[in-house]
Short mmCIF file of C-alpha atoms and ligand atoms in Angstrom, two decimals:
data_model
loop_
_atom_site.label_atom_id
_atom_site.label_comp_id
_atom_site.label_asym_id
_atom_site.label_seq_id
_atom_site.Cartn_x
_atom_site.Cartn_y
_atom_site.Cartn_z
CA UNK A 1 212.52 119.94 244.22
CA UNK A 2 209.20 121.89 244.29
CA UNK A 3 207.63 123.92 241.95
CA UNK A 4 208.69 127.20 242.79
CA UNK A 5 212.43 125.78 243.27
CA UNK A 6 212.22 124.77 239.87
CA UNK A 7 210.79 128.01 238.48
CA UNK A 8 213.59 130.04 240.53
CA UNK A 9 216.20 127.84 239.17
CA UNK A 10 215.36 128.75 235.44
CA UNK A 11 214.64 132.17 236.42
CA UNK A 12 218.05 132.41 237.53
CA UNK A 13 219.83 130.48 234.61
CA UNK A 14 217.77 133.59 232.26
CA UNK A 15 219.30 136.04 234.59
CA UNK A 16 222.75 134.73 234.17
CA UNK A 17 222.38 134.59 230.57
CA UNK A 18 221.44 137.96 229.99
CA UNK A 19 223.02 139.95 232.90
CA UNK A 20 226.96 139.64 231.85
CA UNK A 21 227.63 139.14 235.37
CA UNK A 22 225.85 142.37 236.16
CA UNK A 23 224.46 142.26 239.57
CA UNK A 24 220.65 141.90 239.29
CA UNK A 25 218.16 141.90 241.99
CA UNK A 26 215.33 139.75 241.73
CA UNK A 27 212.34 141.45 243.86
CA UNK A 28 209.75 138.24 244.43
CA UNK A 29 206.36 139.95 244.10
CA UNK A 30 204.04 138.05 246.86
CA UNK A 31 200.94 139.93 246.54
CA UNK A 32 197.97 137.89 247.07
CA UNK A 33 200.00 135.01 248.09
CA UNK A 34 200.50 133.57 251.46
CA UNK A 35 202.98 133.62 253.95
CA UNK A 36 203.92 129.78 253.60
CA UNK A 37 204.51 130.79 249.78
CA UNK A 38 206.68 133.54 251.53
CA UNK A 39 208.26 131.10 253.59
CA UNK A 40 209.18 128.75 251.07
CA UNK A 41 210.99 131.40 249.03
CA UNK A 42 212.96 132.49 251.62
CA UNK A 43 214.10 129.06 252.34
CA UNK A 44 215.25 129.16 248.63
CA UNK A 45 217.69 132.25 249.49
CA UNK A 46 215.36 134.87 248.02
CA UNK A 47 215.74 137.82 250.57
CA UNK A 48 213.89 140.82 248.52
CA UNK A 49 209.92 140.90 248.10
CA UNK A 50 207.55 143.31 246.44
CA UNK A 51 203.92 143.69 247.62
CA UNK A 52 201.62 146.51 246.36
CA UNK A 53 199.61 147.21 249.63
CA UNK A 54 200.55 148.43 252.91
CA UNK A 55 198.31 146.83 254.78
CA UNK A 56 198.39 143.31 253.25
CA UNK A 57 202.20 143.56 253.56
CA UNK A 58 202.14 144.38 257.32
CA UNK A 59 199.74 141.56 257.90
CA UNK A 60 201.76 139.21 256.15
CA UNK A 61 205.38 139.85 256.99
CA UNK A 62 204.78 141.04 260.48
CA UNK A 63 206.27 137.60 262.07
CA UNK A 64 208.29 136.48 259.03
CA UNK A 65 210.24 139.85 259.62
CA UNK A 66 210.93 139.06 263.34
CA UNK A 67 212.80 135.83 262.21
CA UNK A 68 214.39 136.75 259.17
CA UNK A 69 216.02 139.93 259.73
CA UNK A 70 217.62 140.22 256.62
CA UNK A 71 214.47 140.40 254.35
CA UNK A 72 214.10 143.84 252.00
CA UNK A 73 210.74 144.84 251.67
CA UNK A 74 209.51 146.86 248.34
CA UNK A 75 206.61 148.71 247.63
CA UNK A 76 205.90 148.45 244.33
CA UNK A 77 201.66 149.76 244.36
CA UNK A 78 200.73 153.19 244.41
CA UNK A 79 200.73 154.78 248.07
CA UNK A 80 198.05 156.96 249.18
CA UNK A 81 199.36 159.79 251.52
CA UNK A 82 197.23 158.53 254.77
CA UNK A 83 199.34 155.07 254.44
CA UNK A 84 202.49 157.01 254.10
CA UNK A 85 204.08 156.86 257.57
CA UNK A 86 203.21 153.22 257.94
CA UNK A 87 204.88 152.54 254.60
CA UNK A 88 207.91 154.69 255.78
CA UNK A 89 207.82 152.11 258.89
CA UNK A 90 207.47 148.94 256.62
CA UNK A 91 209.51 148.95 253.66
CA UNK A 92 213.15 149.71 252.72
CA UNK A 93 212.08 151.06 249.44
CA UNK A 94 209.54 152.65 247.86
CA UNK A 95 209.54 151.92 244.04
CA UNK A 96 206.20 153.96 243.53
CA UNK A 97 206.99 157.79 244.61
CA UNK A 98 204.79 159.14 241.78
CA UNK A 99 203.42 162.84 242.52
CA UNK A 100 204.14 165.81 244.25
CA UNK A 101 201.74 165.32 246.94
CA UNK A 102 203.33 161.95 247.90
CA UNK A 103 206.52 163.36 247.55
CA UNK A 104 206.20 166.14 250.25
CA UNK A 105 204.17 163.96 252.56
CA UNK A 106 207.13 161.58 252.82
CA UNK A 107 209.54 164.21 253.20
CA UNK A 108 207.06 165.27 256.51
CA UNK A 109 207.21 162.08 258.05
CA UNK A 110 210.35 160.44 257.07
CA UNK A 111 213.02 160.05 260.18
CA UNK A 112 216.55 158.83 260.78
CA UNK A 113 215.08 155.55 261.76
CA UNK A 114 212.30 155.12 259.39
CA UNK A 115 212.97 151.71 257.74
CA UNK A 116 212.56 153.42 254.07
CA UNK A 117 216.22 154.53 253.11
CA UNK A 118 215.59 154.56 249.40
CA UNK A 119 213.10 155.98 246.45
CA UNK A 120 212.33 154.97 243.33
CA UNK A 121 210.39 157.66 240.94
CA UNK A 122 207.65 155.87 238.84
CA UNK A 123 207.40 157.21 235.77
CA UNK A 124 204.56 156.77 233.70
CA UNK A 125 206.43 156.03 230.40
CA UNK A 126 203.65 155.18 228.07
CA UNK A 127 201.74 158.43 229.03
CA UNK A 128 198.58 155.95 230.22
CA UNK A 129 195.65 157.98 231.22
CA UNK A 130 194.67 155.24 233.94
CA UNK A 131 198.15 155.04 234.99
CA UNK A 132 200.25 156.99 237.89
CA UNK A 133 203.72 158.33 237.64
CA UNK A 134 205.57 161.42 236.36
CA UNK A 135 205.63 161.87 232.59
CA UNK A 136 208.73 161.20 230.60
CA UNK A 137 209.03 165.27 229.98
CA UNK A 138 208.86 166.04 233.71
CA UNK A 139 210.87 163.30 235.08
CA UNK A 140 214.67 165.33 235.59
CA UNK A 141 212.72 167.91 237.26
CA UNK A 142 210.67 165.78 239.55
CA UNK A 143 214.07 164.10 240.24
CA UNK A 144 215.94 166.76 241.04
CA UNK A 145 213.19 168.47 243.38
CA UNK A 146 212.77 165.52 245.66
CA UNK A 147 216.37 165.02 245.75
CA UNK A 148 217.56 168.83 246.24
CA UNK A 149 214.55 170.54 247.69
CA UNK A 150 213.34 167.36 249.97
CA UNK A 151 216.49 165.52 250.93
CA UNK A 152 215.07 161.94 249.44
CA UNK A 153 217.26 159.70 248.82
CA UNK A 154 216.03 159.07 244.95
CA UNK A 155 218.13 156.21 243.67
CA UNK A 156 216.47 155.11 240.65
CA UNK A 157 213.56 155.11 238.26
CA UNK A 158 210.40 152.25 237.94
CA UNK A 159 208.18 151.78 235.23
CA UNK A 160 205.47 149.58 234.17
CA UNK A 161 205.37 149.57 230.51
CA UNK A 162 201.76 149.54 228.81
CA UNK A 163 200.50 145.58 228.64
CA UNK A 164 199.80 144.10 225.40
CA UNK A 165 202.46 146.04 223.56
CA UNK A 166 206.51 145.42 223.20
CA UNK A 167 208.08 146.44 226.30
CA UNK A 168 211.54 147.47 224.51
CA UNK A 169 211.39 150.43 223.26
CA UNK A 170 209.67 151.97 226.45
CA UNK A 171 212.82 150.16 228.49
CA UNK A 172 215.13 151.92 226.41
CA UNK A 173 213.54 155.12 227.04
CA UNK A 174 213.41 154.60 230.75
CA UNK A 175 217.49 153.87 230.37
CA UNK A 176 217.74 157.29 228.70
CA UNK A 177 215.81 158.80 231.11
CA UNK A 178 218.25 157.27 233.83
CA UNK A 179 221.03 158.64 232.55
CA UNK A 180 219.68 162.29 232.15
CA UNK A 181 218.59 161.96 235.72
CA UNK A 182 222.38 160.41 236.94
CA UNK A 183 220.63 157.76 238.44
CA UNK A 184 222.19 154.13 238.56
CA UNK A 185 219.00 152.13 239.59
CA UNK A 186 216.16 150.72 237.23
CA UNK A 187 213.50 148.94 238.66
CA UNK A 188 211.63 147.51 235.01
CA UNK A 189 210.14 143.85 234.04
CA UNK A 190 207.87 141.81 235.10
CA UNK A 191 207.34 138.01 234.87
CA UNK A 192 207.16 138.42 230.62
CA UNK A 193 209.72 140.85 229.97
CA UNK A 194 212.44 140.53 232.45
CA UNK A 195 215.15 139.28 230.18
CA UNK A 196 214.20 142.54 227.68
CA UNK A 197 214.45 144.60 230.45
CA UNK A 198 217.77 143.30 231.93
CA UNK A 199 219.15 143.74 228.20
CA UNK A 200 217.76 147.24 228.61
CA UNK A 201 219.82 148.17 231.73
CA UNK A 202 217.44 147.37 234.66
CA UNK A 203 218.70 146.60 237.76
CA UNK A 204 215.71 145.02 239.76
CA UNK A 205 213.32 142.94 238.16
CA UNK A 206 209.89 142.27 239.98
CA UNK A 207 208.60 138.86 239.43
CA UNK A 208 205.13 137.39 240.68
CA UNK A 209 203.95 135.16 238.14
CA UNK A 210 207.13 133.70 236.93
CA UNK A 211 207.88 132.49 240.10
CA UNK A 212 204.73 131.73 242.09
CA UNK A 213 202.12 130.87 239.10
CA UNK A 214 199.04 132.27 238.19
CA UNK A 215 197.37 135.04 241.02
CA UNK A 216 193.91 134.85 241.82
CA UNK A 217 193.60 138.39 241.12
CA UNK A 218 195.70 141.35 240.01
C1 PLP B 1 202.03 142.25 240.32
C2 PLP B 1 203.47 143.40 239.97
C3 PLP B 1 204.55 142.88 239.27
C4 PLP B 1 204.58 141.31 238.94
O1 PLP B 1 203.79 140.70 237.81
P1 PLP B 1 203.99 139.37 237.36
O2 PLP B 1 203.49 139.64 235.77
O3 PLP B 1 203.21 138.12 238.40
O4 PLP B 1 205.43 139.21 237.57
C5 PLP B 1 204.95 143.36 239.15
N1 PLP B 1 205.38 144.92 238.87
C6 PLP B 1 204.38 145.37 239.67
C7 PLP B 1 204.16 147.01 240.39
C8 PLP B 1 203.14 144.92 240.10
O5 PLP B 1 202.17 145.42 240.49
#
């Protein structure tokens, strides 16, 4: 059994152990990993992939998408407005809807044949200066505006909690926010804290290092 296969098996056990039969979507984060690594993940039955750059994703998945039509791609990194059109043609879900200007661009550019069908609003749950995202107190208003005024299909919330802090309280706050916003999906939890995230109600976890090992870069 390969290294990745072993890690995947362990992760699946942990997910099962904490999810109480709730379905959890595992998004394999393949940024900085090669097409070959993605192919191996596909051979293990992984179908959801996360990338944080539009161009890197397009290059890596162009051929894979032709032969693996059931793959789903998730954009998990910040999206510049000049890449919005390309992103809508490539990603099934965008997890980083984090500001008004981007929402307006997406609204202008989305068409029925766009690949993107759903959006997660990114919340700056730790109110960190260096991170993008809607602040918690404005999340409900932003979600309602995107959904009702712009007619974007907002399905959930996403967050990246502050590093070097216990994620639990941030995850619990996200769970509360999702209920306030009446949204069912929660994209939270990475390699170091995904079990905690599931315990707090995550529906989508995003795992890179835990599956594929250390990346050379962030
Ligand atoms: C890189 C990245 C991940 C995966 O991080 P790991 O710690 O390697 O699991 C998850 N979410 C986002 C937004 C990322 O940029």
